[in-house]
Short mmCIF file of C-alpha atoms and ligand atoms in Angstrom, two decimals:
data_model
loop_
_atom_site.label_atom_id
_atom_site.label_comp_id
_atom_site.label_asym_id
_atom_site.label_seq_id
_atom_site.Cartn_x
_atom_site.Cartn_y
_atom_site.Cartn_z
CA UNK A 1 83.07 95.78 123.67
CA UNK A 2 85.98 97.38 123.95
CA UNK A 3 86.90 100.34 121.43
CA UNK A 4 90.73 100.61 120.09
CA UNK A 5 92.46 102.76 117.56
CA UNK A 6 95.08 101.35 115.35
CA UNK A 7 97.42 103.97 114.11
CA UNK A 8 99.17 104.14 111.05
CA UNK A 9 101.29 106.60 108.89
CA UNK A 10 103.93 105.63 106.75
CA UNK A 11 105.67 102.72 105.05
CA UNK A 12 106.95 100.73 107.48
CA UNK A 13 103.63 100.76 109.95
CA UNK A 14 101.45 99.07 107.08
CA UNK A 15 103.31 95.57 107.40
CA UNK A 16 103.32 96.11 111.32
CA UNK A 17 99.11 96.55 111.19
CA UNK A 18 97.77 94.54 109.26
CA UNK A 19 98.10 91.12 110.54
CA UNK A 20 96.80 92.25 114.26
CA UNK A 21 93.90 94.02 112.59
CA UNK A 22 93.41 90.06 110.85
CA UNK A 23 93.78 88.53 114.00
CA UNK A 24 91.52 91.12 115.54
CA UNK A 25 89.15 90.41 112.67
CA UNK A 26 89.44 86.86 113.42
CA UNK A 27 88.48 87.00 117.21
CA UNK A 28 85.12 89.24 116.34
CA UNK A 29 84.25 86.20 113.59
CA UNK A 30 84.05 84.38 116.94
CA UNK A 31 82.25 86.71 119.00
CA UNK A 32 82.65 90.35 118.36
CA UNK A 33 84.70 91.72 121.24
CA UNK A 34 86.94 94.61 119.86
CA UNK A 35 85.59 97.16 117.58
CA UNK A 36 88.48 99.17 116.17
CA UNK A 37 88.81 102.37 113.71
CA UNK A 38 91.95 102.58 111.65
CA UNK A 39 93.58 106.13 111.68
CA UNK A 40 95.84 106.83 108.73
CA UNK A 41 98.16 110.26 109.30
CA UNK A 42 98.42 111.13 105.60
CA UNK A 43 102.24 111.13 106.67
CA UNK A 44 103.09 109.02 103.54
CA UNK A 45 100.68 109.44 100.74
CA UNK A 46 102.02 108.95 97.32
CA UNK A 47 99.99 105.55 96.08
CA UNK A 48 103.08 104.02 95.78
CA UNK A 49 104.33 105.06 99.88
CA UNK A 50 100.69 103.78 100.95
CA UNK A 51 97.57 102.91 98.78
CA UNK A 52 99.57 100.03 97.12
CA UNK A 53 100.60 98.43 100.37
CA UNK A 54 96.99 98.54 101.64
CA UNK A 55 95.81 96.83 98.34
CA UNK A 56 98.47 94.30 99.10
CA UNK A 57 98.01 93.11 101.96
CA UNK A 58 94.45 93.43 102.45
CA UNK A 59 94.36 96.06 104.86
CA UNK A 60 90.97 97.98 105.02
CA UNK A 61 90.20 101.30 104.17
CA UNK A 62 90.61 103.33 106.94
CA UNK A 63 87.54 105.21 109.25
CA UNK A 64 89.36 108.79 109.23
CA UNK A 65 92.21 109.56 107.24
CA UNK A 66 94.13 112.96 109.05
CA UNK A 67 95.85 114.17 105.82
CA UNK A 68 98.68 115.67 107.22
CA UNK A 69 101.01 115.39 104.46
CA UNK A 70 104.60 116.26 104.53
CA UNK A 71 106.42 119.06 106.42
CA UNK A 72 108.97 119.83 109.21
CA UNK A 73 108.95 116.94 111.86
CA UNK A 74 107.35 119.78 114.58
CA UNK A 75 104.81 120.49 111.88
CA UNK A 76 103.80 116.75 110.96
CA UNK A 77 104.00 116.51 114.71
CA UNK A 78 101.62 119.01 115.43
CA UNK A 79 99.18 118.47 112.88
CA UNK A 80 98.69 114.82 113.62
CA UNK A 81 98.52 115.68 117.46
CA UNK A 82 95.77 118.13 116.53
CA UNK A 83 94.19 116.00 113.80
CA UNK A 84 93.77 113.34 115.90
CA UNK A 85 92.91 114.87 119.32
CA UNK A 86 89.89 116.37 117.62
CA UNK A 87 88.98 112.48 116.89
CA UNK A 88 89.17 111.76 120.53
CA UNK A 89 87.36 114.46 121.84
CA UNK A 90 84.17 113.87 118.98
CA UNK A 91 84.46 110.09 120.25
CA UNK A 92 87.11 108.59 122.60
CA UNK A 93 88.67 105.13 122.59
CA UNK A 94 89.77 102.61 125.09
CA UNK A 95 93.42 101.96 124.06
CA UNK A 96 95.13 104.03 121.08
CA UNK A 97 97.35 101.30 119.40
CA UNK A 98 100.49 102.81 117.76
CA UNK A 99 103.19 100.81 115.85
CA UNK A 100 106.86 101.59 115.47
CA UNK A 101 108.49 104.30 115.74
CA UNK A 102 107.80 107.28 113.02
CA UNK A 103 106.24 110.70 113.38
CA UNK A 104 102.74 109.73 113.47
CA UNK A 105 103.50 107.36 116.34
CA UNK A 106 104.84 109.42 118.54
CA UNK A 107 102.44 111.96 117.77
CA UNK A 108 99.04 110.36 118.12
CA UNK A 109 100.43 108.85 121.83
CA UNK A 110 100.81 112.37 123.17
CA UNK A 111 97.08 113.28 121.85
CA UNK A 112 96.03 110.22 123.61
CA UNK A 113 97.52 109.89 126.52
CA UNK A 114 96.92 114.00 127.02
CA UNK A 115 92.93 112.85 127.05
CA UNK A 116 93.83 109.74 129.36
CA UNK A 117 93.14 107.28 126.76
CA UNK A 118 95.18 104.52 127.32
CA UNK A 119 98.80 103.88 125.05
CA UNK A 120 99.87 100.34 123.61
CA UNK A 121 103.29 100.72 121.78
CA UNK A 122 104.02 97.87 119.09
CA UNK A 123 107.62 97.26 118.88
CA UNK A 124 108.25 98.81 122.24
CA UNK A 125 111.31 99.25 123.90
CA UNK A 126 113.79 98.93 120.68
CA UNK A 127 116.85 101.86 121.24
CA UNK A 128 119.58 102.54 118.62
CA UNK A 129 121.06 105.50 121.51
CA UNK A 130 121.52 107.21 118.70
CA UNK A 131 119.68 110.63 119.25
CA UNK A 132 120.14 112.16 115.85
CA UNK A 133 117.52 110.37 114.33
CA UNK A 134 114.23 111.24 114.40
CA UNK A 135 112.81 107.89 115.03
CA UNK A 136 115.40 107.61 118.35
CA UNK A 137 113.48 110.58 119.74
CA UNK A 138 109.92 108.90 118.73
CA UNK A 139 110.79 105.83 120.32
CA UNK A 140 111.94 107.67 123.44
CA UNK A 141 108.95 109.94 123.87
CA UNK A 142 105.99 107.07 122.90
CA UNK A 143 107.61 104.84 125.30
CA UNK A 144 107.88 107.51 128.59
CA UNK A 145 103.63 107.58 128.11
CA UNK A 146 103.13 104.19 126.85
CA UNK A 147 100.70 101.65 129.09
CA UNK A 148 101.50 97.98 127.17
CA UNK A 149 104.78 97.64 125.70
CA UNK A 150 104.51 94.09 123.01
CA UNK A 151 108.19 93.72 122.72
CA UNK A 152 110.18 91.85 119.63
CA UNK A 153 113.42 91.20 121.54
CA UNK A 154 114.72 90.42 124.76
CA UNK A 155 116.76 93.18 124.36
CA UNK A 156 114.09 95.57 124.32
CA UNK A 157 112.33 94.17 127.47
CA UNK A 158 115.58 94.71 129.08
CA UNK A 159 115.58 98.19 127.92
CA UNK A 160 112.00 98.97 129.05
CA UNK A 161 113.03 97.45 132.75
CA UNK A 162 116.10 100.03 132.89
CA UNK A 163 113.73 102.64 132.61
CA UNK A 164 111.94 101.32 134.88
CA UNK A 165 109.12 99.90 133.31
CA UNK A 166 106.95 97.27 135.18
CA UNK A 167 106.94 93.50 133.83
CA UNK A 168 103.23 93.35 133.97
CA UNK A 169 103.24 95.90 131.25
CA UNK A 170 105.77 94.75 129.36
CA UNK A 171 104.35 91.88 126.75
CA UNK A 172 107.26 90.11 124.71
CA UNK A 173 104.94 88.92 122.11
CA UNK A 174 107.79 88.97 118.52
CA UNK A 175 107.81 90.36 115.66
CA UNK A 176 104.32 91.49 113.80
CA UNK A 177 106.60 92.78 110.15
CA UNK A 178 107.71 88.91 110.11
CA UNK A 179 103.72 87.90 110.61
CA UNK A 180 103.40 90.09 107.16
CA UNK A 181 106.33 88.64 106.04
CA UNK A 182 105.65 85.12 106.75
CA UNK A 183 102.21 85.45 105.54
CA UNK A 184 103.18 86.95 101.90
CA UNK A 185 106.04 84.99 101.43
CA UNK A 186 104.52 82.56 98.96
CA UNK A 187 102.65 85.40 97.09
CA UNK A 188 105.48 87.71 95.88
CA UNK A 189 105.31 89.10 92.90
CA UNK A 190 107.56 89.09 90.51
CA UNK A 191 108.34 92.55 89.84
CA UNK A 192 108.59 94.12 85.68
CA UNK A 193 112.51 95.00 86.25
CA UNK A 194 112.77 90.89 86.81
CA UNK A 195 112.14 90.15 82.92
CA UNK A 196 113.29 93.75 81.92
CA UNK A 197 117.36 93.18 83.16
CA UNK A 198 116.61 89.21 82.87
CA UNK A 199 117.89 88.96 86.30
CA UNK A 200 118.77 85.87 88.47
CA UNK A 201 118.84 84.22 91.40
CA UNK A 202 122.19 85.63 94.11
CA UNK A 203 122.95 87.68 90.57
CA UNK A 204 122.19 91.33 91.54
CA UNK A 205 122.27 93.47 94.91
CA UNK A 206 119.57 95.39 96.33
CA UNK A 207 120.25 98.96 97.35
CA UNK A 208 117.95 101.27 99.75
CA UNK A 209 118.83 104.55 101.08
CA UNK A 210 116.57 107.03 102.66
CA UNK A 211 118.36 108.44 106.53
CA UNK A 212 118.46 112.08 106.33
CA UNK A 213 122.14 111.15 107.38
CA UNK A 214 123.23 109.56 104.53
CA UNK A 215 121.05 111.27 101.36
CA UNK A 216 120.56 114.79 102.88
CA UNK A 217 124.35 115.46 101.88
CA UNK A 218 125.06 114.98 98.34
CA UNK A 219 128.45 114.54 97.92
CA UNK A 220 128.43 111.52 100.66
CA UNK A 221 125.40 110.19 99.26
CA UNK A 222 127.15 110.19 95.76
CA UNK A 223 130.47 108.48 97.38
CA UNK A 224 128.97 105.63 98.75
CA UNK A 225 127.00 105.01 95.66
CA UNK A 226 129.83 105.14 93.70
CA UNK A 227 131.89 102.91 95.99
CA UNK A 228 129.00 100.05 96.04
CA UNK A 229 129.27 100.52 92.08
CA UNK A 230 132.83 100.32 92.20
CA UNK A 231 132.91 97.14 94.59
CA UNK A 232 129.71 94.70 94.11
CA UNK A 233 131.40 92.66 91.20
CA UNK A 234 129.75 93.53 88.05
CA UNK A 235 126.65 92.77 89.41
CA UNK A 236 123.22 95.02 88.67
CA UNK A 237 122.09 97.29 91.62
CA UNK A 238 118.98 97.02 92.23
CA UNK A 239 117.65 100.47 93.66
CA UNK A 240 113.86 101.20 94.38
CA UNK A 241 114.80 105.36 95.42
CA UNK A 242 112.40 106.61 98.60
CA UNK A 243 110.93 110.03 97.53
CA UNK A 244 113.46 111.95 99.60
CA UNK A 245 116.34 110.05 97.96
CA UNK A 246 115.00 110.80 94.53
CA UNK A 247 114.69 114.49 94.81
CA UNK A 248 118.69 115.10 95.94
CA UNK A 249 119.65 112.09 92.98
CA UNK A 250 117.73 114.05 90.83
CA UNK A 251 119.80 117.34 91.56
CA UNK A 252 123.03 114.51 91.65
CA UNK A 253 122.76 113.32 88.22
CA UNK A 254 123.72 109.98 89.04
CA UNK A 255 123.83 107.31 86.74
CA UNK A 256 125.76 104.44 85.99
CA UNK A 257 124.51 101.44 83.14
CA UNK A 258 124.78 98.90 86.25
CA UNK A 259 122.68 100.91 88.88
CA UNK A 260 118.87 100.75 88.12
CA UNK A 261 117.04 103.19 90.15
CA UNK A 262 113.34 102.56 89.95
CA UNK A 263 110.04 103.82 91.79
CA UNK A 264 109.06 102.13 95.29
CA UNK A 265 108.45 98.95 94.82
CA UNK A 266 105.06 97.40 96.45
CA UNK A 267 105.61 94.82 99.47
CA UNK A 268 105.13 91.77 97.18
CA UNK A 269 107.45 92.72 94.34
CA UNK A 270 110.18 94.25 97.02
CA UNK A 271 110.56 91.04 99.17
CA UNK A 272 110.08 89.02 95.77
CA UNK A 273 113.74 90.95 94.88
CA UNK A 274 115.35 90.56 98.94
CA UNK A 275 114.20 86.93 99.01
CA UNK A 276 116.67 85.87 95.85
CA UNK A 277 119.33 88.68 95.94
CA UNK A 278 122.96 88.26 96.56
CA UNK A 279 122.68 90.76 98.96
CA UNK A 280 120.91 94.05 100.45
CA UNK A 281 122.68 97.29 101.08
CA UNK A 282 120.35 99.61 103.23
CA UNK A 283 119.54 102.07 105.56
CA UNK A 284 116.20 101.21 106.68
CA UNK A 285 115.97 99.15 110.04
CA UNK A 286 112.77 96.32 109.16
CA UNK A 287 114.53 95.70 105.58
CA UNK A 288 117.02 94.13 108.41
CA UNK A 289 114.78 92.12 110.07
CA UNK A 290 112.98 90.92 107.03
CA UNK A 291 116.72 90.00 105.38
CA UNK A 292 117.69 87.76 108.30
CA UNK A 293 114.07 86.11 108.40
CA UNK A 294 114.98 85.08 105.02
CA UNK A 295 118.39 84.57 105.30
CA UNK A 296 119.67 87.00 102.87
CA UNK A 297 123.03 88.82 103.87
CA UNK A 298 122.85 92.28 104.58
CA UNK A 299 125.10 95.18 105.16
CA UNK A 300 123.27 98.35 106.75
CA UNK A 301 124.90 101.86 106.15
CA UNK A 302 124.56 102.71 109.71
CA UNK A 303 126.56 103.31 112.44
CA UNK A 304 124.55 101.79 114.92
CA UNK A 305 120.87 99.89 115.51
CA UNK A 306 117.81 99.08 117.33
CA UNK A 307 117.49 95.98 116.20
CA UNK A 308 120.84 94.77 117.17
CA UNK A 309 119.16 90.80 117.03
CA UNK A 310 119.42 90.86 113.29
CA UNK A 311 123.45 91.38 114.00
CA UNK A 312 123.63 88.79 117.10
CA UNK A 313 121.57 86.73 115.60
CA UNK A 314 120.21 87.21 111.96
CA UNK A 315 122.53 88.03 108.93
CA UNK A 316 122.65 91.67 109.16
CA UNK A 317 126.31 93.65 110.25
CA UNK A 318 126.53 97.30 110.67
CA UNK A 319 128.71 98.79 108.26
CA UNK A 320 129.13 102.79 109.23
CA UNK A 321 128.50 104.78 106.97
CA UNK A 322 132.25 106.08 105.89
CA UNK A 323 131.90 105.16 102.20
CA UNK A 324 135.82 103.21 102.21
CA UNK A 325 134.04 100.33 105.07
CA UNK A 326 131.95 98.86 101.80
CA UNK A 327 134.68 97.60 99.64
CA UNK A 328 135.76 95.19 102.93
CA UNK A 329 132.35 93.99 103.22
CA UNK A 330 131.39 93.06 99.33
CA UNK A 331 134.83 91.67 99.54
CA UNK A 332 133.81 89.20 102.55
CA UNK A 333 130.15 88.77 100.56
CA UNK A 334 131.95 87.33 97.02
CA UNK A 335 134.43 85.29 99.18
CA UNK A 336 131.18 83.05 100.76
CA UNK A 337 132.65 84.46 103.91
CA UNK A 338 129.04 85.72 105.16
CA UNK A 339 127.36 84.28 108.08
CA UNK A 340 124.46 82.50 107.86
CA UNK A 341 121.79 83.52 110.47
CA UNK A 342 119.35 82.01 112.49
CA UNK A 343 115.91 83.56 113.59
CA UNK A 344 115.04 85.67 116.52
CA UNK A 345 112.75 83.93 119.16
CA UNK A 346 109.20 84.60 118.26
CA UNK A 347 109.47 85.94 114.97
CA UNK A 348 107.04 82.97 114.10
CA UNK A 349 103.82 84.36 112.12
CA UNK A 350 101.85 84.61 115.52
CA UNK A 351 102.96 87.58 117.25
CA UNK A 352 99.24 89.25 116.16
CA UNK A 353 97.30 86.69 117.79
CA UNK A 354 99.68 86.96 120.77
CA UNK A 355 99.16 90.88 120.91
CA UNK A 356 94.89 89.76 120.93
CA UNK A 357 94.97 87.59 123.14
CA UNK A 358 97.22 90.30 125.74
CA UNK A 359 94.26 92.71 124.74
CA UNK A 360 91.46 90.47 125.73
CA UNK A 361 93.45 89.59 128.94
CA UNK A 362 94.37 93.42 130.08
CA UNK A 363 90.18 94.22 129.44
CA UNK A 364 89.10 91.20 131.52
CA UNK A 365 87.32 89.56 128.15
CA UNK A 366 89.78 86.48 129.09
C1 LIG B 1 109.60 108.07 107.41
C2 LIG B 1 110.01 107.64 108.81
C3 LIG B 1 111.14 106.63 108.74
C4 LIG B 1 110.79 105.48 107.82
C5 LIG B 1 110.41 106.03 106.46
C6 LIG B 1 110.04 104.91 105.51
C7 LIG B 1 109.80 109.43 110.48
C8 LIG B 1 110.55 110.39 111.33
N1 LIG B 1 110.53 108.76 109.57
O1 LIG B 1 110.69 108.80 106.87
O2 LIG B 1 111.38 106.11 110.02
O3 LIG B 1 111.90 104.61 107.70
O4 LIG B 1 109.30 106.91 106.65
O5 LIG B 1 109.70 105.33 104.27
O6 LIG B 1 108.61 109.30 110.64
N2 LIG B 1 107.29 112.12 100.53
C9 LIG B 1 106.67 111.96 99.32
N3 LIG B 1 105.60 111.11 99.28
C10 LIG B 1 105.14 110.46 100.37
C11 LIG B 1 105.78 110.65 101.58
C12 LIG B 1 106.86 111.47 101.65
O7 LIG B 1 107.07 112.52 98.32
O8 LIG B 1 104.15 109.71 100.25
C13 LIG B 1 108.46 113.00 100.64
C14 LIG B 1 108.21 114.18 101.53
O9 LIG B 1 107.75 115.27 100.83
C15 LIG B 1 109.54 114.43 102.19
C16 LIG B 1 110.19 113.07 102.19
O10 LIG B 1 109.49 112.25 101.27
O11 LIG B 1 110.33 115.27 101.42
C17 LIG B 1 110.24 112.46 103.56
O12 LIG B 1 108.96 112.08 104.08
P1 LIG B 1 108.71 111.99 105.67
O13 LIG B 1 107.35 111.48 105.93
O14 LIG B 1 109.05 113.31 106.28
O15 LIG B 1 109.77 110.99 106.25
P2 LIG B 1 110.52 109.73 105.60
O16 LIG B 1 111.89 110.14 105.21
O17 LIG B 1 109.67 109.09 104.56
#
């Protein structure tokens, strides 16, 4: 039997876990081969950051939960690293899974790879070069200790081999957000602003905005609202505001009768709005991949990427983040001048059961 922890911590790991934790559920139905615990941080804990999205998507409660809460990134660091050391050392597993690339990732590979348990990195290999970001630095550190790299891109294989990273560790499996995605997409939910604004299809523009880089400073946060208010056509903006985003708007007094700012929105009812929107405005990097699986144009307030296959190839273009670049971009939007998109290779609903059956391989159970 072998004995694996799956890590997760905030938003965007919940859509990346829970379809290999189905897959791994569906090889033990078989013949009960992995036992894994799940490990939740705390590092996003408002019901509406984390509860709802386990609810959703059928993710079980997890064995140990490390309640670390929010804080500085060396403190969230540390008190993961701690947390979850202590785990290892009461009982220690054969593999520590860890998904993306926030806080808690990064953190729970140093704990385990410290005590010489083993590191598999989910969406390995993925580089923006951009080394103000937290996540840059996450990605950078979890992948110098990681074992098994399951890669979504060429790109990111390419990456791992420049720094020198073996192929036999290196598993280009796809995308697990697009098995979530994939999975779900015939169960959104229509969410309450739908009926409230009687909104249409292609009638309305989703907005999300959470990089410390484009909220932390208020008066550019307030420009390049007011410039996507200014340019998107009369249309309502859609905004579901991240916790962070909604304490500085708070102090902003923002408002505007076509920008609806609501709470976060739960998986279903979020990709209910993406999957008939006109178009997506963000920040966030798997809001980019999940817009070109669907084929919904989108403009990301960034200057640069990791995922530069939703630009290559999916319907995503970097926009900067100088608030004058947006009126050029709605403008190519309303003409119909936006490119249509194709999908990534292996961003097909079976990435989980390709990450399985790599487990059962690297432990000899295949
Ligand atoms: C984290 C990830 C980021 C990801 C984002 C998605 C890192 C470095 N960043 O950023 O990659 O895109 O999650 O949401 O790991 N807060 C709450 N309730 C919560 C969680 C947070 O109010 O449940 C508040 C915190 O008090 C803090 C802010 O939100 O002020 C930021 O939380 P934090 O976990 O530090 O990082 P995110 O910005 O959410």
């Amino acid at each position: 039997m072998i004995k694996i922890d799956l890590i997760v911590g905030a938003r965007p790991n919940f859509m990346k876990i829970a379809p290999i934790i189905h897959a791994l559920e569906r090889v033990n139905n078989t013949e009960p081969l992995i036992k894994y615990r799940l490990i939740h941080t705390g590092q996003h804990y408002d019901a509406n950051m984390s509860e709802t999205f386990f609810q959703q998507l059928e993710i079980p409660k997890p064995a140990f939960n490390l309640n670390v809460g929010s804080g500085t990134q060396a403190e969230q660091t540390a008190g993961i690293m701690v947390g979850y050391e202590k785990l290892l050392l009461e009982d220690k597993s054969d593999l520590c899974m860890v998904v993306g690339d926030v806080t808690s990732t990064m953190a729970c590979a140093i704990s385990a790879r410290k005590l010489l348990v083993p590191v598999a990195h989910v969406e390995g290999g993925i580089r923006s070069g951009d080394e103000t970001m937290p996540e840059e630095i996450n990605r950078m550190v979890t992948d110098s200790i990681t074992n098994y790299f399951f890669t979504t891109s060429e790109i990111a294989n390419e990456n791992l081999r420049r720094f020198g990273v073996k192929d036999q560790n290196i598993f280009f499996v796809g995308n697990t957000m697009i098995d979530t995605l994939l999975k779900n997409r015939a169960r959104f939910i229509k969410p309450e602003i739908w009926d409230k604004l009687n909104l249409n299809e292609k009638e309305y523009i989703v907005l999300t905005l959470h990089r410390p880089s484009n909220v932390d400073e208020e008066a550019k946060l307030k420009d390049l609202i007011d410039e996507i208010i200014a340019h998107s056509h009369n249309l309502p903006l859609i905004f579901p505001v991240h916790p962070r985003t909604a304490k500085i708007i708070a102090g902003l007094g923002i408002t505007h009768p076509r920008l609806y700012m609501i709470k976060p929105q739960g998986y279903l009812e979020f990709n209910y709005l993406v999957e008939r929107c006109k178009a997506v405005i963000t920040d966030s990097g798997g809001i980019t991949e999940e817009a070109t699986v669907m084929g919904v144009p989108c403009m990301t307030l960034r200057d640069n990427t990791e995922r530069s296959e939703t630009i290559t190839i999916g319907t995503n273009e970097l926009i900067g983040v100088n608030p004058k670049a947006i009126k050029p971009s709605l403008d190519k939007l309303f003409q119909g001048n936006w490119k249509k998109g194709a999908i990534p290779d292996l961003w097909d609903g079976e990435t989980s059961d390709r990450i399985v059956h790599h487990l059962l391989q690297i432990f000899k159970y295949e």
